[in-house]
C-alpha cells in the first residue's frame, strides 16, 4: 500500500498543534494584560483640561477643601463641577490678567460654562453614588488618590470591578470620620491605636452588612 503521508508529516502536525496552543495561551495572556494595562484603564494618565487647573496648588498649597468646588458630593450621586463663578470668587482679585485664565474670564463674560473633561469615571453600566460613600466615611483619597500632589489631575485607580469589590467585601479598614472626609494624609490617624476599631464600630452604627454590599444590584441597576 503506498504511503500517503511523508515521514515528517507527524512532526509537522505536532509542531502545528504546539503552535496553536502557544498562540492561544499567548492571546489569552495578551488580552488579560491589555485589559489591565494603563492604556485601557487610563490610571495615571493626565487629562487635558480647558484651563490648567492644579490640584497640587489649590488643595495642597492653598488648602482648599474638595467641597468648595465639588459642592454636591455630599448630597448627590455626582460630585459636580465648579461653575465659573466659583473660580472667579478668587480670580476676580488674584491673577486677574493671567493668560492661562483667559478661558475662565471669557466663560464669565459670555455666560458660557467651561467644559471640564472627566478624569475619574466608572462605566455607564455601573451606578456610583458619591453621597452614600462620603456620608458613610469613605474618604476622597481612597478613590482619587493624593490629589494634593497632582499638578495635573490623573485617575488614581483603574476603577475595575475588583477595586470596588475589594472595598465592599471589607469596608471597615477604609472608613474614616465623615467630618474629615476630605483629609489627604491619614498616616497619624491610622497609627493611632485608639482608631483601630473605628471601621467596625462605624459599620455597626450604620448597620452595614457585607453580604448586601456584594449583591450585584448594588452597582448594576
Coordinates of C-alpha atoms in Angstrom, one line a residue:
X1 CA 0.0 0.0 0.0
X2 CA 1.5 3.4 -1.0
X3 CA 2.4 5.8 1.8
X4 CA 0.1 8.8 1.9
X5 CA 1.9 11.0 4.4
X6 CA 5.6 11.8 4.4
X7 CA 7.9 10.8 7.2
X8 CA 7.9 14.4 8.5
X9 CA 4.2 14.8 8.5
X10 CA 3.7 13.7 12.0
X11 CA 6.4 16.1 13.2
X12 CA 4.8 19.0 11.3
X13 CA 1.4 18.1 12.9
X14 CA 2.8 18.1 16.4
X15 CA 4.6 21.4 15.7
X16 CA 1.3 22.9 14.4
X17 CA -0.6 21.7 17.5
X18 CA 2.0 23.2 19.8
X19 CA 2.0 26.4 17.8
X20 CA -1.8 26.7 18.1
X21 CA -1.6 26.0 21.8
X22 CA 1.1 28.6 22.4
X23 CA -0.7 31.2 20.3
X24 CA -4.0 30.6 22.2
X25 CA -2.3 30.9 25.6
X26 CA -0.4 33.9 24.3
X27 CA -3.6 35.5 23.1
X28 CA -5.3 35.0 26.4
X29 CA -2.3 36.4 28.3
X30 CA -2.1 39.4 26.0
X31 CA -5.8 40.1 26.3
X32 CA -5.6 39.9 30.1
X33 CA -2.6 42.2 30.1
X34 CA -4.2 44.7 27.8
X35 CA -7.4 44.9 29.9
X36 CA -5.4 45.6 33.0
X37 CA -2.9 47.9 31.3
X38 CA -2.9 51.7 31.9
X39 CA -3.7 52.0 28.1
X40 CA -7.2 50.7 28.9
X41 CA -7.7 51.8 32.5
X42 CA -6.1 55.2 31.9
X43 CA -4.9 55.1 35.5
X44 CA -2.1 57.6 35.9
X45 CA -2.7 59.3 32.6
X46 CA -3.2 63.1 32.7
X47 CA -6.3 64.5 31.0
X48 CA -6.2 67.8 29.2
X49 CA -8.5 70.5 30.5
X50 CA -9.7 73.8 29.1
X51 CA -7.8 75.5 31.9
X52 CA -4.6 74.2 33.5
X53 CA -6.1 73.7 37.0
X54 CA -3.6 72.4 39.6
X55 CA -5.0 70.5 42.5
X56 CA -1.5 70.5 44.0
X57 CA -1.6 74.3 44.1
X58 CA -5.2 74.8 45.2
X59 CA -5.6 71.8 47.6
X60 CA -2.0 71.0 48.7
X61 CA -0.6 74.6 48.9
X62 CA -3.7 76.8 49.4
X63 CA -5.7 74.2 51.5
X64 CA -9.0 74.4 49.6
X65 CA -11.5 71.9 50.7
X66 CA -12.7 69.5 47.9
X67 CA -16.3 70.5 48.7
X68 CA -15.6 74.2 47.8
X69 CA -15.6 73.2 44.1
X70 CA -17.4 69.8 44.2
X71 CA -20.4 71.2 46.1
X72 CA -22.9 68.3 45.6
X73 CA -20.6 65.5 46.7
X74 CA -22.4 65.1 50.0
X75 CA -25.9 65.3 48.6
X76 CA -25.9 63.8 45.1
X77 CA -24.7 60.8 43.2
X78 CA -22.4 63.2 41.2
X79 CA -19.7 65.3 42.8
X80 CA -20.4 68.2 40.4
X81 CA -18.0 70.5 38.6
X82 CA -17.4 74.1 39.8
X83 CA -19.2 76.8 37.8
X84 CA -17.2 79.7 36.5
X85 CA -18.5 81.9 39.4
X86 CA -16.6 79.7 41.8
X87 CA -13.4 80.2 40.0
X88 CA -13.9 84.0 39.8
X89 CA -14.6 84.2 43.5
X90 CA -10.8 84.4 43.9
X91 CA -9.7 85.2 40.3
X92 CA -11.6 88.4 40.1
X93 CA -9.0 89.6 42.6
X94 CA -6.0 87.3 42.1
X95 CA -4.2 86.8 38.7
X96 CA -6.8 88.9 37.1
X97 CA -4.9 89.2 33.8
X98 CA -3.1 85.9 33.7
X99 CA -3.2 84.5 30.1
X100 CA -3.8 80.9 31.3
X101 CA -7.1 82.1 32.8
X102 CA -8.4 83.7 29.7
X103 CA -10.9 80.9 29.2
X104 CA -12.3 81.5 32.6
X105 CA -12.8 85.2 32.0
X106 CA -14.3 84.5 28.6
X107 CA -16.7 81.9 30.2
X108 CA -17.9 84.5 32.7
X109 CA -18.2 87.3 30.1
X110 CA -20.1 85.1 27.6
X111 CA -22.1 83.3 30.3
X112 CA -21.0 80.0 28.8
X113 CA -19.8 77.3 31.2
X114 CA -16.4 75.7 31.0
X115 CA -16.5 72.1 29.7
X116 CA -14.3 70.2 32.1
X117 CA -13.1 66.7 31.0
X118 CA -13.9 63.8 33.3
X119 CA -10.8 62.2 34.8
X120 CA -12.4 59.6 37.2
X121 CA -15.3 57.9 35.7
X122 CA -16.9 54.4 36.0
X123 CA -18.5 52.7 33.0
X124 CA -22.1 53.6 32.1
X125 CA -23.4 50.3 33.3
X126 CA -22.1 50.9 36.8
X127 CA -24.1 53.1 39.3
X128 CA -22.0 55.0 41.8
X129 CA -23.3 57.4 44.3
X130 CA -20.8 59.9 45.8
X131 CA -23.1 61.0 48.7
X132 CA -23.6 57.4 50.0
X133 CA -19.8 56.8 50.2
X134 CA -18.8 60.2 51.5
X135 CA -21.5 60.3 54.2
X136 CA -20.6 56.9 55.5
X137 CA -16.9 57.7 55.8
X138 CA -15.1 56.7 52.6
X139 CA -12.5 59.5 52.2
X140 CA -11.9 61.2 48.9
X141 CA -8.3 59.9 48.8
X142 CA -9.5 56.3 48.8
X143 CA -10.6 56.6 45.2
X144 CA -9.0 59.8 43.9
X145 CA -5.6 59.4 45.5
X146 CA -3.3 62.2 46.7
X147 CA -4.8 65.0 44.6
X148 CA -2.9 67.5 46.8
X149 CA 0.2 66.2 45.0
X150 CA -1.2 66.3 41.4
X151 CA -0.2 69.3 39.3
X152 CA -2.3 67.6 36.6
X153 CA -5.2 65.6 37.7
X154 CA -4.9 61.9 36.9
X155 CA -7.0 58.8 37.5
X156 CA -5.6 57.3 40.7
X157 CA -7.3 53.9 40.4
X158 CA -8.3 51.7 37.4
X159 CA -11.9 51.6 38.7
X160 CA -12.2 47.9 37.7
X161 CA -14.7 45.7 39.4
X162 CA -12.1 44.1 41.6
X163 CA -11.3 47.5 43.1
X164 CA -14.9 48.1 44.1
X165 CA -15.4 44.6 45.4
X166 CA -12.2 44.6 47.5
X167 CA -13.7 47.5 49.4
X168 CA -17.2 46.2 49.5
X169 CA -16.0 42.9 50.9
X170 CA -14.0 44.5 53.7
X171 CA -15.1 48.2 54.1
X172 CA -14.1 48.6 57.8
X173 CA -10.3 49.4 57.3
X174 CA -11.3 52.1 54.7
X175 CA -13.8 54.0 56.8
X176 CA -12.9 57.4 58.3
X177 CA -14.8 60.1 60.3
X178 CA -17.1 61.8 57.8
X179 CA -16.3 65.3 59.2
X180 CA -12.7 64.8 58.0
X181 CA -13.6 63.2 54.7
X182 CA -11.5 65.5 52.5
X183 CA -8.3 64.9 54.5
X184 CA -5.4 63.8 52.4
X185 CA -2.9 62.3 54.8
X186 CA -4.3 59.7 57.2
X187 CA -0.9 58.4 58.5
X188 CA -1.2 59.8 62.0
X189 CA -4.8 58.7 62.3
X190 CA -4.1 55.2 61.1
X191 CA -1.1 54.9 63.5
X192 CA -3.2 56.0 66.5
X193 CA -4.2 52.8 68.4
X194 CA -7.4 54.5 69.5
X195 CA -8.7 54.4 66.0
X196 CA -8.1 50.7 65.2
X197 CA -11.7 49.6 65.9
X198 CA -13.3 52.6 64.3
X199 CA -14.3 51.0 61.0
X200 CA -16.1 48.0 62.6
X201 CA -17.9 50.3 65.1
X202 CA -18.9 52.6 62.2
X203 CA -20.3 49.6 60.3
X204 CA -22.4 48.5 63.4
X205 CA -23.6 52.1 63.8
X206 CA -24.8 52.3 60.2
X207 CA -26.0 48.6 60.1
X208 CA -23.8 47.9 57.1
X209 CA -23.8 44.2 56.1
X210 CA -21.1 42.9 53.8
X211 CA -23.4 40.4 52.2
X212 CA -25.6 43.2 50.9
X213 CA -22.7 45.2 49.6
X214 CA -21.6 42.4 47.3
X215 CA -25.1 42.0 45.8
X216 CA -24.9 42.6 42.0
X217 CA -27.8 45.0 42.2
X218 CA -25.9 47.5 44.4
X219 CA -23.8 48.7 41.5
X220 CA -25.6 47.3 38.4
X221 CA -29.1 48.6 38.3

